[in-house]
CSV table of N, CA and C in Angstrom, one decimal:
chain,number,residue,atom,x,y,z
C,1,MET,N,-114.4,56.3,-40.2
C,1,MET,CA,-115.1,56.5,-41.5
C,1,MET,C,-114.2,56.5,-42.7
C,2,ILE,N,-114.6,56.0,-43.8
C,2,ILE,CA,-113.8,55.9,-45.0
C,2,ILE,C,-114.2,57.1,-45.9
C,3,LEU,N,-113.2,57.9,-46.3
C,3,LEU,CA,-113.4,59.0,-47.2
C,3,LEU,C,-112.6,58.8,-48.5
C,4,PHE,N,-113.2,58.8,-49.6
C,4,PHE,CA,-112.6,58.7,-50.9
C,4,PHE,C,-112.6,60.1,-51.6
C,5,VAL,N,-111.4,60.5,-52.1
C,5,VAL,CA,-111.3,61.8,-52.8
C,5,VAL,C,-110.7,61.5,-54.2
C,6,ASP,N,-111.5,62.0,-55.2
C,6,ASP,CA,-111.0,61.9,-56.6
C,6,ASP,C,-109.8,62.8,-56.8
C,7,MET,N,-109.1,62.6,-57.9
C,7,MET,CA,-107.9,63.4,-58.2
C,7,MET,C,-108.2,64.5,-59.1
C,8,ASP,N,-108.5,64.1,-60.4
C,8,ASP,CA,-108.7,65.1,-61.5
C,8,ASP,C,-109.8,66.1,-61.3
C,9,GLU,N,-109.5,67.3,-61.3
C,9,GLU,CA,-110.5,68.4,-61.1
C,9,GLU,C,-111.0,68.5,-59.7
C,10,VAL,N,-110.4,67.8,-58.8
C,10,VAL,CA,-110.7,67.8,-57.3
C,10,VAL,C,-109.5,68.3,-56.5
C,11,ILE,N,-108.4,67.6,-56.7
C,11,ILE,CA,-107.1,68.0,-56.1
C,11,ILE,C,-106.1,68.4,-57.1
C,12,ALA,N,-106.2,67.9,-58.4
C,12,ALA,CA,-105.3,68.2,-59.5
C,12,ALA,C,-106.1,68.9,-60.5
C,13,ASP,N,-105.7,70.1,-60.9
C,13,ASP,CA,-106.5,71.0,-61.8
C,13,ASP,C,-106.3,70.6,-63.2
C,14,THR,N,-106.8,69.5,-63.7
C,14,THR,CA,-106.7,69.1,-65.1
C,14,THR,C,-107.5,70.0,-66.0
C,15,TYR,N,-108.6,70.6,-65.5
C,15,TYR,CA,-109.4,71.5,-66.4
C,15,TYR,C,-108.5,72.7,-66.8
C,16,LYS,N,-107.9,73.3,-65.8
C,16,LYS,CA,-107.0,74.5,-66.2
C,16,LYS,C,-105.9,74.0,-67.1
C,17,ALA,N,-105.3,72.8,-66.8
C,17,ALA,CA,-104.2,72.3,-67.7
C,17,ALA,C,-104.7,72.1,-69.1
C,18,HIS,N,-105.9,71.6,-69.3
C,18,HIS,CA,-106.4,71.5,-70.7
C,18,HIS,C,-106.5,72.9,-71.3
C,19,VAL,N,-107.1,73.9,-70.6
C,19,VAL,CA,-107.2,75.2,-71.2
C,19,VAL,C,-105.9,75.8,-71.5
C,20,ASP,N,-104.9,75.7,-70.6
C,20,ASP,CA,-103.6,76.3,-70.8
C,20,ASP,C,-102.9,75.7,-72.0
C,21,LEU,N,-103.0,74.3,-72.1
C,21,LEU,CA,-102.3,73.6,-73.2
C,21,LEU,C,-103.0,74.0,-74.5
C,22,TYR,N,-104.3,74.1,-74.5
C,22,TYR,CA,-105.0,74.5,-75.7
C,22,TYR,C,-104.5,75.9,-76.2
C,23,ASN,N,-104.5,76.8,-75.2
C,23,ASN,CA,-104.1,78.2,-75.5
C,23,ASN,C,-102.7,78.2,-76.1
C,24,SER,N,-101.8,77.4,-75.5
C,24,SER,CA,-100.4,77.4,-75.9
C,24,SER,C,-100.3,76.8,-77.3
C,25,ASP,N,-101.0,75.7,-77.5
C,25,ASP,CA,-100.9,75.0,-78.8
C,25,ASP,C,-101.5,75.8,-80.0
C,26,PHE,N,-102.5,76.5,-79.7
C,26,PHE,CA,-103.2,77.2,-80.8
C,26,PHE,C,-103.1,78.7,-80.7
C,27,GLY,N,-102.3,79.3,-79.8
C,27,GLY,CA,-102.2,80.7,-79.7
C,27,GLY,C,-103.5,81.4,-79.4
C,28,ALA,N,-104.3,80.7,-78.6
C,28,ALA,CA,-105.7,81.1,-78.3
C,28,ALA,C,-105.7,81.8,-76.9
C,29,SER,N,-106.9,82.3,-76.5
C,29,SER,CA,-107.0,83.0,-75.2
C,29,SER,C,-108.3,82.5,-74.5
C,30,LEU,N,-108.6,81.2,-74.6
C,30,LEU,CA,-109.8,80.6,-74.0
C,30,LEU,C,-109.6,80.8,-72.5
C,31,THR,N,-110.7,81.1,-71.8
C,31,THR,CA,-110.7,81.3,-70.4
C,31,THR,C,-111.6,80.3,-69.7
C,32,LEU,N,-111.4,80.1,-68.4
C,32,LEU,CA,-112.3,79.2,-67.6
C,32,LEU,C,-113.7,79.7,-67.6
C,33,GLU,N,-113.9,81.0,-67.6
C,33,GLU,CA,-115.2,81.6,-67.5
C,33,GLU,C,-116.0,81.3,-68.8
C,34,GLU,N,-115.3,81.2,-69.9
C,34,GLU,CA,-116.0,80.9,-71.2
C,34,GLU,C,-116.5,79.4,-71.3
C,35,CYS,N,-115.9,78.6,-70.4
C,35,CYS,CA,-116.2,77.2,-70.4
C,35,CYS,C,-117.2,76.7,-69.4
C,36,GLN,N,-117.8,77.6,-68.7
C,36,GLN,CA,-118.7,77.2,-67.6
C,36,GLN,C,-119.8,76.4,-68.2
C,37,GLY,N,-120.0,75.2,-67.6
C,37,GLY,CA,-121.1,74.3,-67.9
C,37,GLY,C,-120.8,73.3,-69.0
C,38,ARG,N,-119.5,73.4,-69.5
C,38,ARG,CA,-119.1,72.5,-70.6
C,38,ARG,C,-117.7,71.9,-70.4
C,39,GLU,N,-117.5,70.9,-71.1
C,39,GLU,CA,-116.1,70.3,-71.2
C,39,GLU,C,-115.3,71.2,-72.0
C,40,VAL,N,-113.9,71.2,-71.8
C,40,VAL,CA,-113.1,72.2,-72.5
C,40,VAL,C,-113.2,71.9,-74.0
C,41,TRP,N,-113.2,70.7,-74.4
C,41,TRP,CA,-113.3,70.4,-75.9
C,41,TRP,C,-114.6,70.9,-76.5
C,42,GLN,N,-115.6,71.1,-75.8
C,42,GLN,CA,-116.8,71.7,-76.3
C,42,GLN,C,-116.8,73.2,-76.5
C,43,CYS,N,-115.7,73.8,-76.0
C,43,CYS,CA,-115.6,75.3,-76.1
C,43,CYS,C,-114.7,75.8,-77.2
C,44,VAL,N,-114.2,74.9,-78.0
C,44,VAL,CA,-113.2,75.2,-79.1
C,44,VAL,C,-113.8,74.9,-80.4
C,45,PRO,N,-113.2,75.4,-81.5
C,45,PRO,CA,-113.7,75.0,-82.8
C,45,PRO,C,-113.6,73.5,-83.1
C,46,GLU,N,-114.5,73.0,-83.8
C,46,GLU,CA,-114.5,71.6,-84.1
C,46,GLU,C,-113.2,71.0,-84.5
C,47,GLU,N,-112.5,71.7,-85.3
C,47,GLU,CA,-111.2,71.2,-85.8
C,47,GLU,C,-110.1,71.1,-84.7
C,48,HIS,N,-110.3,71.7,-83.6
C,48,HIS,CA,-109.4,71.6,-82.4
C,48,HIS,C,-109.8,70.6,-81.3
C,49,GLN,N,-111.1,70.2,-81.4
C,49,GLN,CA,-111.6,69.3,-80.4
C,49,GLN,C,-110.8,68.0,-80.1
C,50,GLN,N,-110.4,67.4,-81.2
C,50,GLN,CA,-109.6,66.1,-81.0
C,50,GLN,C,-108.3,66.4,-80.3
C,51,SER,N,-107.7,67.5,-80.6
C,51,SER,CA,-106.4,67.8,-79.9
C,51,SER,C,-106.6,67.8,-78.4
C,52,ILE,N,-107.7,68.4,-77.9
C,52,ILE,CA,-108.0,68.5,-76.5
C,52,ILE,C,-108.3,67.1,-75.9
C,53,ARG,N,-109.0,66.3,-76.7
C,53,ARG,CA,-109.4,65.0,-76.3
C,53,ARG,C,-108.2,64.1,-76.1
C,54,LYS,N,-107.1,64.4,-76.8
C,54,LYS,CA,-105.8,63.6,-76.8
C,54,LYS,C,-104.9,64.0,-75.6
C,55,HIS,N,-105.1,65.2,-75.0
C,55,HIS,CA,-104.3,65.7,-73.9
C,55,HIS,C,-104.0,64.6,-72.9
C,56,ALA,N,-105.1,64.0,-72.3
C,56,ALA,CA,-105.0,63.1,-71.2
C,56,ALA,C,-104.3,61.7,-71.6
C,57,TYR,N,-104.2,61.5,-72.9
C,57,TYR,CA,-103.5,60.3,-73.4
C,57,TYR,C,-102.0,60.5,-73.6
C,58,THR,N,-101.6,61.8,-73.5
C,58,THR,CA,-100.3,62.2,-73.8
C,58,THR,C,-99.4,62.0,-72.6
C,59,VAL,N,-98.2,61.4,-72.8
C,59,VAL,CA,-97.3,61.2,-71.8
C,59,VAL,C,-96.8,62.5,-71.3
C,60,GLY,N,-96.9,62.7,-70.0
C,60,GLY,CA,-96.4,64.0,-69.4
C,60,GLY,C,-97.6,64.9,-69.0
C,61,PHE,N,-98.8,64.7,-69.5
C,61,PHE,CA,-99.9,65.5,-69.2
C,61,PHE,C,-100.2,65.6,-67.7
C,62,PHE,N,-100.2,64.5,-67.0
C,62,PHE,CA,-100.5,64.5,-65.5
C,62,PHE,C,-99.3,64.8,-64.6
C,63,LYS,N,-98.2,64.9,-65.2
C,63,LYS,CA,-96.9,65.1,-64.4
C,63,LYS,C,-96.9,66.4,-63.6
C,64,ASP,N,-97.3,67.5,-64.2
C,64,ASP,CA,-97.1,68.8,-63.5
C,64,ASP,C,-98.4,69.6,-63.4
C,65,LEU,N,-99.4,68.9,-63.1
C,65,LEU,CA,-100.7,69.5,-62.9
C,65,LEU,C,-100.7,70.5,-61.7
C,66,PRO,N,-101.4,71.6,-61.9
C,66,PRO,CA,-101.5,72.5,-60.7
C,66,PRO,C,-102.4,71.9,-59.6
C,67,VAL,N,-102.0,72.2,-58.4
C,67,VAL,CA,-102.8,71.7,-57.2
C,67,VAL,C,-103.9,72.6,-57.0
C,68,VAL,N,-105.1,72.0,-56.7
C,68,VAL,CA,-106.3,72.8,-56.4
C,68,VAL,C,-106.1,73.5,-55.1
C,69,GLU,N,-106.5,74.8,-55.1
C,69,GLU,CA,-106.2,75.6,-53.9
C,69,GLU,C,-106.8,75.0,-52.7
C,70,ASN,N,-106.0,75.1,-51.6
C,70,ASN,CA,-106.4,74.6,-50.3
C,70,ASN,C,-106.6,73.1,-50.1
C,71,SER,N,-106.4,72.3,-51.2
C,71,SER,CA,-106.6,70.9,-51.1
C,71,SER,C,-105.5,70.2,-50.2
C,72,GLN,N,-104.3,70.6,-50.3
C,72,GLN,CA,-103.3,70.0,-49.5
C,72,GLN,C,-103.5,70.2,-48.0
C,73,GLU,N,-103.7,71.4,-47.5
C,73,GLU,CA,-104.0,71.6,-46.1
C,73,GLU,C,-105.2,70.9,-45.6
C,74,THR,N,-106.3,71.0,-46.4
C,74,THR,CA,-107.6,70.4,-46.0
C,74,THR,C,-107.5,68.9,-46.0
C,75,LEU,N,-106.8,68.3,-47.0
C,75,LEU,CA,-106.7,66.8,-46.9
C,75,LEU,C,-105.8,66.3,-45.8
C,76,GLU,N,-104.8,67.1,-45.5
C,76,GLU,CA,-103.9,66.8,-44.3
C,76,GLU,C,-104.8,66.7,-43.1
C,77,GLN,N,-105.7,67.7,-42.9
C,77,GLN,CA,-106.5,67.7,-41.7
C,77,GLN,C,-107.6,66.5,-41.8
C,78,LEU,N,-108.1,66.3,-43.0
C,78,LEU,CA,-109.1,65.2,-43.1
C,78,LEU,C,-108.4,63.8,-42.8
C,79,ASN,N,-107.2,63.8,-43.2
C,79,ASN,CA,-106.4,62.5,-43.0
C,79,ASN,C,-106.3,62.2,-41.5
C,80,GLN,N,-106.4,63.2,-40.7
C,80,GLN,CA,-106.3,63.0,-39.2
C,80,GLN,C,-107.6,62.4,-38.7
C,81,LYS,N,-108.7,62.7,-39.3
C,81,LYS,CA,-110.1,62.4,-38.8
C,81,LYS,C,-110.7,61.2,-39.5
C,82,TYR,N,-110.3,61.0,-40.8
C,82,TYR,CA,-110.9,59.9,-41.6
C,82,TYR,C,-109.9,58.9,-42.1
C,83,GLU,N,-110.3,57.8,-42.5
C,83,GLU,CA,-109.5,56.8,-43.2
C,83,GLU,C,-109.6,57.3,-44.7
C,84,LEU,N,-108.6,58.1,-45.1
C,84,LEU,CA,-108.6,58.8,-46.4
C,84,LEU,C,-107.9,58.0,-47.5
C,85,TYR,N,-108.6,57.9,-48.6
C,85,TYR,CA,-108.1,57.3,-49.8
C,85,TYR,C,-108.2,58.2,-51.0
C,86,ILE,N,-107.3,58.2,-51.9
C,86,ILE,CA,-107.4,58.9,-53.1
C,86,ILE,C,-107.9,57.8,-54.1
C,87,ALA,N,-109.0,58.1,-54.8
C,87,ALA,CA,-109.5,57.2,-55.8
C,87,ALA,C,-109.7,57.9,-57.1
C,88,SER,N,-108.9,57.4,-58.1
C,88,SER,CA,-108.9,58.0,-59.4
C,88,SER,C,-109.1,56.9,-60.5
C,89,ALA,N,-110.0,57.2,-61.4
C,89,ALA,CA,-110.2,56.2,-62.6
C,89,ALA,C,-109.1,56.3,-63.5
C,90,ALA,N,-107.9,56.1,-63.0
C,90,ALA,CA,-106.7,56.2,-63.8
C,90,ALA,C,-106.6,55.3,-65.0
C,91,MET,N,-107.2,54.1,-64.9
C,91,MET,CA,-107.1,53.2,-66.0
C,91,MET,C,-107.7,53.7,-67.3
C,92,GLN,N,-108.5,54.7,-67.2
C,92,GLN,CA,-109.1,55.4,-68.4
C,92,GLN,C,-107.9,55.9,-69.3
C,93,PHE,N,-106.9,56.4,-68.6
C,93,PHE,CA,-105.7,56.9,-69.3
C,93,PHE,C,-104.4,56.2,-68.7
C,94,PRO,N,-104.2,55.0,-69.3
C,94,PRO,CA,-103.1,54.1,-68.7
C,94,PRO,C,-101.7,54.8,-68.5
C,95,ASN,N,-101.4,55.8,-69.4
C,95,ASN,CA,-100.1,56.5,-69.2
C,95,ASN,C,-100.1,57.3,-67.9
C,96,SER,N,-101.2,57.5,-67.4
C,96,SER,CA,-101.3,58.4,-66.2
C,96,SER,C,-100.9,57.7,-64.9
C,97,LEU,N,-100.9,56.4,-64.9
C,97,LEU,CA,-100.7,55.7,-63.6
C,97,LEU,C,-99.4,56.2,-62.8
C,98,LYS,N,-98.2,56.1,-63.5
C,98,LYS,CA,-97.0,56.5,-62.8
C,98,LYS,C,-97.0,58.0,-62.5
C,99,GLU,N,-97.5,58.8,-63.5
C,99,GLU,CA,-97.5,60.2,-63.3
C,99,GLU,C,-98.4,60.7,-62.1
C,100,LYS,N,-99.5,60.0,-62.0
C,100,LYS,CA,-100.4,60.3,-60.9
C,100,LYS,C,-99.8,59.9,-59.6
C,101,SER,N,-99.1,58.8,-59.5
C,101,SER,CA,-98.5,58.3,-58.3
C,101,SER,C,-97.3,59.3,-57.9
C,102,ASP,N,-96.5,59.6,-58.9
C,102,ASP,CA,-95.4,60.6,-58.6
C,102,ASP,C,-96.0,61.9,-58.2
C,103,TRP,N,-97.1,62.4,-58.8
C,103,TRP,CA,-97.7,63.7,-58.4
C,103,TRP,C,-98.1,63.6,-57.0
C,104,LEU,N,-98.8,62.6,-56.6
C,104,LEU,CA,-99.2,62.4,-55.2
C,104,LEU,C,-98.0,62.4,-54.3
C,105,ASP,N,-97.0,61.7,-54.6
C,105,ASP,CA,-95.7,61.7,-53.8
C,105,ASP,C,-95.2,63.1,-53.6
C,106,GLU,N,-95.3,63.9,-54.6
C,106,GLU,CA,-94.8,65.3,-54.5
C,106,GLU,C,-95.7,66.2,-53.7
C,107,HIS,N,-97.0,66.1,-54.0
C,107,HIS,CA,-97.9,67.1,-53.4
C,107,HIS,C,-98.7,66.6,-52.2
C,108,PHE,N,-98.8,65.3,-52.0
C,108,PHE,CA,-99.6,64.8,-50.9
C,108,PHE,C,-98.8,63.6,-50.3
C,109,PRO,N,-97.6,63.9,-49.9
C,109,PRO,CA,-96.8,62.8,-49.3
C,109,PRO,C,-97.3,62.1,-48.1
C,110,PHE,N,-98.3,62.7,-47.4
C,110,PHE,CA,-98.9,62.1,-46.2
C,110,PHE,C,-99.9,61.1,-46.5
C,111,ILE,N,-100.2,60.9,-47.8
C,111,ILE,CA,-101.1,59.8,-48.2
C,111,ILE,C,-100.3,58.7,-48.9
C,112,PRO,N,-100.1,57.6,-48.1
C,112,PRO,CA,-99.1,56.6,-48.6
C,112,PRO,C,-99.7,55.8,-49.8
C,113,TRP,N,-98.9,55.1,-50.5
C,113,TRP,CA,-99.3,54.4,-51.7
C,113,TRP,C,-100.4,53.3,-51.4
C,114,GLN,N,-100.5,52.8,-50.1
C,114,GLN,CA,-101.5,51.9,-49.7
C,114,GLN,C,-102.9,52.5,-49.7
C,115,ARG,N,-103.0,53.8,-49.7
C,115,ARG,CA,-104.3,54.6,-49.6
C,115,ARG,C,-104.5,55.2,-51.0
C,116,ARG,N,-104.0,54.7,-52.1
C,116,ARG,CA,-104.2,55.2,-53.4
C,116,ARG,C,-104.8,54.2,-54.2
C,117,ILE,N,-106.0,54.5,-54.7
C,117,ILE,CA,-106.8,53.5,-55.6
C,117,ILE,C,-106.8,54.1,-57.0
C,118,LEU,N,-106.0,53.5,-57.8
C,118,LEU,CA,-106.0,53.9,-59.3
C,118,LEU,C,-106.7,52.8,-60.0
C,119,CYS,N,-107.9,53.1,-60.3
C,119,CYS,CA,-108.8,52.0,-60.7
C,119,CYS,C,-109.4,52.3,-62.1
C,120,GLY,N,-110.4,51.5,-62.5
C,120,GLY,CA,-111.2,51.7,-63.6
C,120,GLY,C,-112.5,52.4,-63.2
C,121,ASP,N,-113.5,51.5,-63.0
C,121,ASP,CA,-114.9,52.0,-62.6
C,121,ASP,C,-114.9,52.2,-61.1
C,122,LYS,N,-115.4,53.3,-60.6
C,122,LYS,CA,-115.4,53.6,-59.2
C,122,LYS,C,-116.6,53.0,-58.5
C,123,GLN,N,-117.5,52.3,-59.2
C,123,GLN,CA,-118.6,51.6,-58.5
C,123,GLN,C,-118.1,50.6,-57.5
C,124,ILE,N,-116.8,50.2,-57.6
C,124,ILE,CA,-116.3,49.2,-56.6
C,124,ILE,C,-116.1,49.8,-55.3
C,125,LEU,N,-116.1,51.2,-55.2
C,125,LEU,CA,-115.8,51.8,-53.9
C,125,LEU,C,-116.9,51.7,-52.9
C,126,LYS,N,-116.5,51.2,-51.7
C,126,LYS,CA,-117.5,51.1,-50.6
C,126,LYS,C,-116.9,51.8,-49.5
C,127,GLY,N,-117.6,52.8,-49.0
C,127,GLY,CA,-117.2,53.6,-47.9
C,127,GLY,C,-118.2,54.6,-47.5
C,128,ASP,N,-117.9,55.6,-46.7
C,128,ASP,CA,-118.8,56.5,-46.1
C,128,ASP,C,-119.0,57.8,-47.0
C,129,ILE,N,-117.9,58.4,-47.6
C,129,ILE,CA,-118.0,59.6,-48.3
C,129,ILE,C,-117.2,59.5,-49.5
C,130,LEU,N,-117.7,60.1,-50.7
C,130,LEU,CA,-116.9,60.2,-51.9
C,130,LEU,C,-117.0,61.7,-52.3
C,131,ILE,N,-115.9,62.3,-52.6
C,131,ILE,CA,-115.8,63.7,-53.1
C,131,ILE,C,-115.3,63.5,-54.6
C,132,ASP,N,-116.1,63.9,-55.6
C,132,ASP,CA,-115.8,63.7,-57.0
C,132,ASP,C,-116.4,64.9,-57.8
C,133,ASP,N,-115.8,65.1,-58.9
C,133,ASP,CA,-116.4,66.1,-59.8
C,133,ASP,C,-117.3,65.5,-60.8
C,134,ARG,N,-117.4,64.3,-60.9
C,134,ARG,CA,-118.3,63.6,-61.9
C,134,ARG,C,-119.6,63.0,-61.3
C,135,SER,N,-120.7,63.5,-61.7
C,135,SER,CA,-121.9,63.1,-61.0
C,135,SER,C,-122.2,61.6,-61.2
C,136,TYR,N,-121.8,61.0,-62.4
C,136,TYR,CA,-122.0,59.6,-62.6
C,136,TYR,C,-121.3,58.7,-61.6
C,137,ASN,N,-120.2,59.2,-61.1
C,137,ASN,CA,-119.5,58.4,-60.0
C,137,ASN,C,-120.3,58.6,-58.7
C,138,LEU,N,-120.8,59.7,-58.4
C,138,LEU,CA,-121.4,60.0,-57.2
C,138,LEU,C,-122.8,59.3,-57.1
C,139,LYS,N,-123.6,59.3,-58.2
C,139,LYS,CA,-124.9,58.7,-58.2
C,139,LYS,C,-124.9,57.3,-57.9
C,140,ARG,N,-123.8,56.6,-58.2
C,140,ARG,CA,-123.7,55.1,-58.0
C,140,ARG,C,-123.1,54.8,-56.6
C,141,PHE,N,-122.6,55.8,-55.9
C,141,PHE,CA,-121.9,55.6,-54.6
C,141,PHE,C,-123.0,55.4,-53.6
C,142,THR,N,-122.9,54.5,-52.7
C,142,THR,CA,-123.9,54.2,-51.7
C,142,THR,C,-123.8,55.1,-50.4
C,143,GLY,N,-122.7,55.8,-50.2
C,143,GLY,CA,-122.5,56.6,-49.0
C,143,GLY,C,-122.8,58.1,-49.4
C,144,ARG,N,-122.3,59.0,-48.6
C,144,ARG,CA,-122.5,60.4,-48.8
C,144,ARG,C,-121.7,60.9,-50.0
C,145,SER,N,-122.3,61.5,-50.9
C,145,SER,CA,-121.7,62.0,-52.1
C,145,SER,C,-121.6,63.5,-52.1
C,146,ILE,N,-120.4,64.1,-52.4
C,146,ILE,CA,-120.2,65.5,-52.5
C,146,ILE,C,-119.6,65.8,-53.9
C,147,LEU,N,-120.3,66.6,-54.6
C,147,LEU,CA,-119.9,67.0,-56.0
C,147,LEU,C,-118.9,68.2,-55.8
C,148,PHE,N,-117.7,68.0,-56.2
C,148,PHE,CA,-116.7,69.1,-56.1
C,148,PHE,C,-116.9,69.9,-57.4
C,149,THR,N,-117.1,71.2,-57.2
C,149,THR,CA,-117.4,72.1,-58.3
C,149,THR,C,-116.1,72.3,-59.3
C,150,SER,N,-116.5,72.1,-60.5
C,150,SER,CA,-115.5,72.3,-61.6
C,150,SER,C,-116.3,73.0,-62.7
C,151,PRO,N,-115.6,73.7,-63.6
C,151,PRO,CA,-116.3,74.4,-64.7
C,151,PRO,C,-117.3,73.5,-65.4
C,152,HIS,N,-117.0,72.3,-65.7
C,152,HIS,CA,-117.9,71.4,-66.5
C,152,HIS,C,-119.2,71.0,-65.7
C,153,ASN,N,-119.2,71.1,-64.4
C,153,ASN,CA,-120.4,70.6,-63.7
C,153,ASN,C,-121.2,71.7,-63.0
C,154,VAL,N,-121.0,73.0,-63.3
C,154,VAL,CA,-121.6,74.1,-62.6
C,154,VAL,C,-123.2,74.0,-62.8
C,155,ASN,N,-123.7,73.4,-63.8
C,155,ASN,CA,-125.1,73.3,-64.0
C,155,ASN,C,-125.7,72.0,-63.5
C,156,THR,N,-124.9,71.1,-62.9
C,156,THR,CA,-125.4,69.9,-62.3
C,156,THR,C,-126.2,70.1,-61.0
C,157,THR,N,-127.3,69.5,-60.9
C,157,THR,CA,-128.1,69.7,-59.7
C,157,THR,C,-128.4,68.4,-59.1
C,158,GLY,N,-129.0,68.4,-57.9
C,158,GLY,CA,-129.5,67.2,-57.3
C,158,GLY,C,-128.4,66.5,-56.4
C,159,LEU,N,-127.3,67.1,-56.2
C,159,LEU,CA,-126.2,66.5,-55.4
C,159,LEU,C,-125.7,67.5,-54.4
C,160,GLU,N,-125.3,67.1,-53.2
C,160,GLU,CA,-124.6,68.0,-52.3
C,160,GLU,C,-123.3,68.4,-53.0
C,161,ARG,N,-123.1,69.7,-52.9
C,161,ARG,CA,-121.9,70.3,-53.6
C,161,ARG,C,-120.9,70.9,-52.6
C,162,GLY,N,-119.7,70.9,-53.1
C,162,GLY,CA,-118.6,71.6,-52.4
C,162,GLY,C,-117.9,72.5,-53.4
C,163,ASP,N,-118.0,73.8,-53.2
C,163,ASP,CA,-117.4,74.7,-54.2
C,163,ASP,C,-115.9,74.9,-54.0
C,164,SER,N,-115.4,74.6,-52.9
C,164,SER,CA,-114.0,74.8,-52.6
C,164,SER,C,-113.5,73.8,-51.5
C,165,TRP,N,-112.2,73.7,-51.3
C,165,TRP,CA,-111.7,72.9,-50.2
C,165,TRP,C,-112.0,73.5,-48.8
C,166,LEU,N,-112.1,74.9,-48.8
C,166,LEU,CA,-112.5,75.5,-47.5
C,166,LEU,C,-113.9,75.1,-47.2
C,167,GLU,N,-114.8,75.1,-48.2
C,167,GLU,CA,-116.2,74.6,-47.9
C,167,GLU,C,-116.2,73.2,-47.5
C,168,ILE,N,-115.4,72.3,-48.2
C,168,ILE,CA,-115.4,70.9,-47.8
C,168,ILE,C,-114.9,70.8,-46.3
C,169,ALA,N,-113.9,71.6,-45.9
C,169,ALA,CA,-113.4,71.6,-44.6
C,169,ALA,C,-114.6,71.9,-43.6
C,170,ASP,N,-115.4,72.9,-43.9
C,170,ASP,CA,-116.5,73.3,-43.1
C,170,ASP,C,-117.5,72.1,-42.9
C,171,LYS,N,-117.7,71.4,-44.0
C,171,LYS,CA,-118.7,70.3,-44.0
C,171,LYS,C,-118.1,69.1,-43.2
C,172,LEU,N,-116.8,68.8,-43.3
C,172,LEU,CA,-116.3,67.5,-42.8
C,172,LEU,C,-115.4,67.5,-41.6
C,173,LEU,N,-114.9,68.7,-41.3
C,173,LEU,CA,-114.0,68.8,-40.1
C,173,LEU,C,-114.7,69.2,-38.8
């Protein structure tokens, strides 16, 4: 069985990185709890929103992202059971390509470059399972879709959900 796993907000905590960078840049104290159900840029004053929108276009943003808790161990186990691919819409942020590849080398070395799909639109993916934090990617996928919980999608309904990598392990292992 073919299993696709998204990167951002699924195995790489970009949401936390946006919040941390915003707090550092503006001397703020924004928390993840304050952002539930919204994108980070929607949680700040209008005059700061563009700054957050630029984070992902900035060289270095994807280089040192925190790893989502339990993702490494769970993906290593899933890699033994499934034909595992990382699928990221990296073309949306062209500077991210090398940084994402290097990040995967460092944190997920058991997933070789041949199993990394850094693409544009994920509708090209054809397989059995897709784990993603964006409902629009999952709704177009023809296999089993699992919405990985992130602060921005806590109010999304109508999809199978995985709140953590331990929960994903229970579902798929």
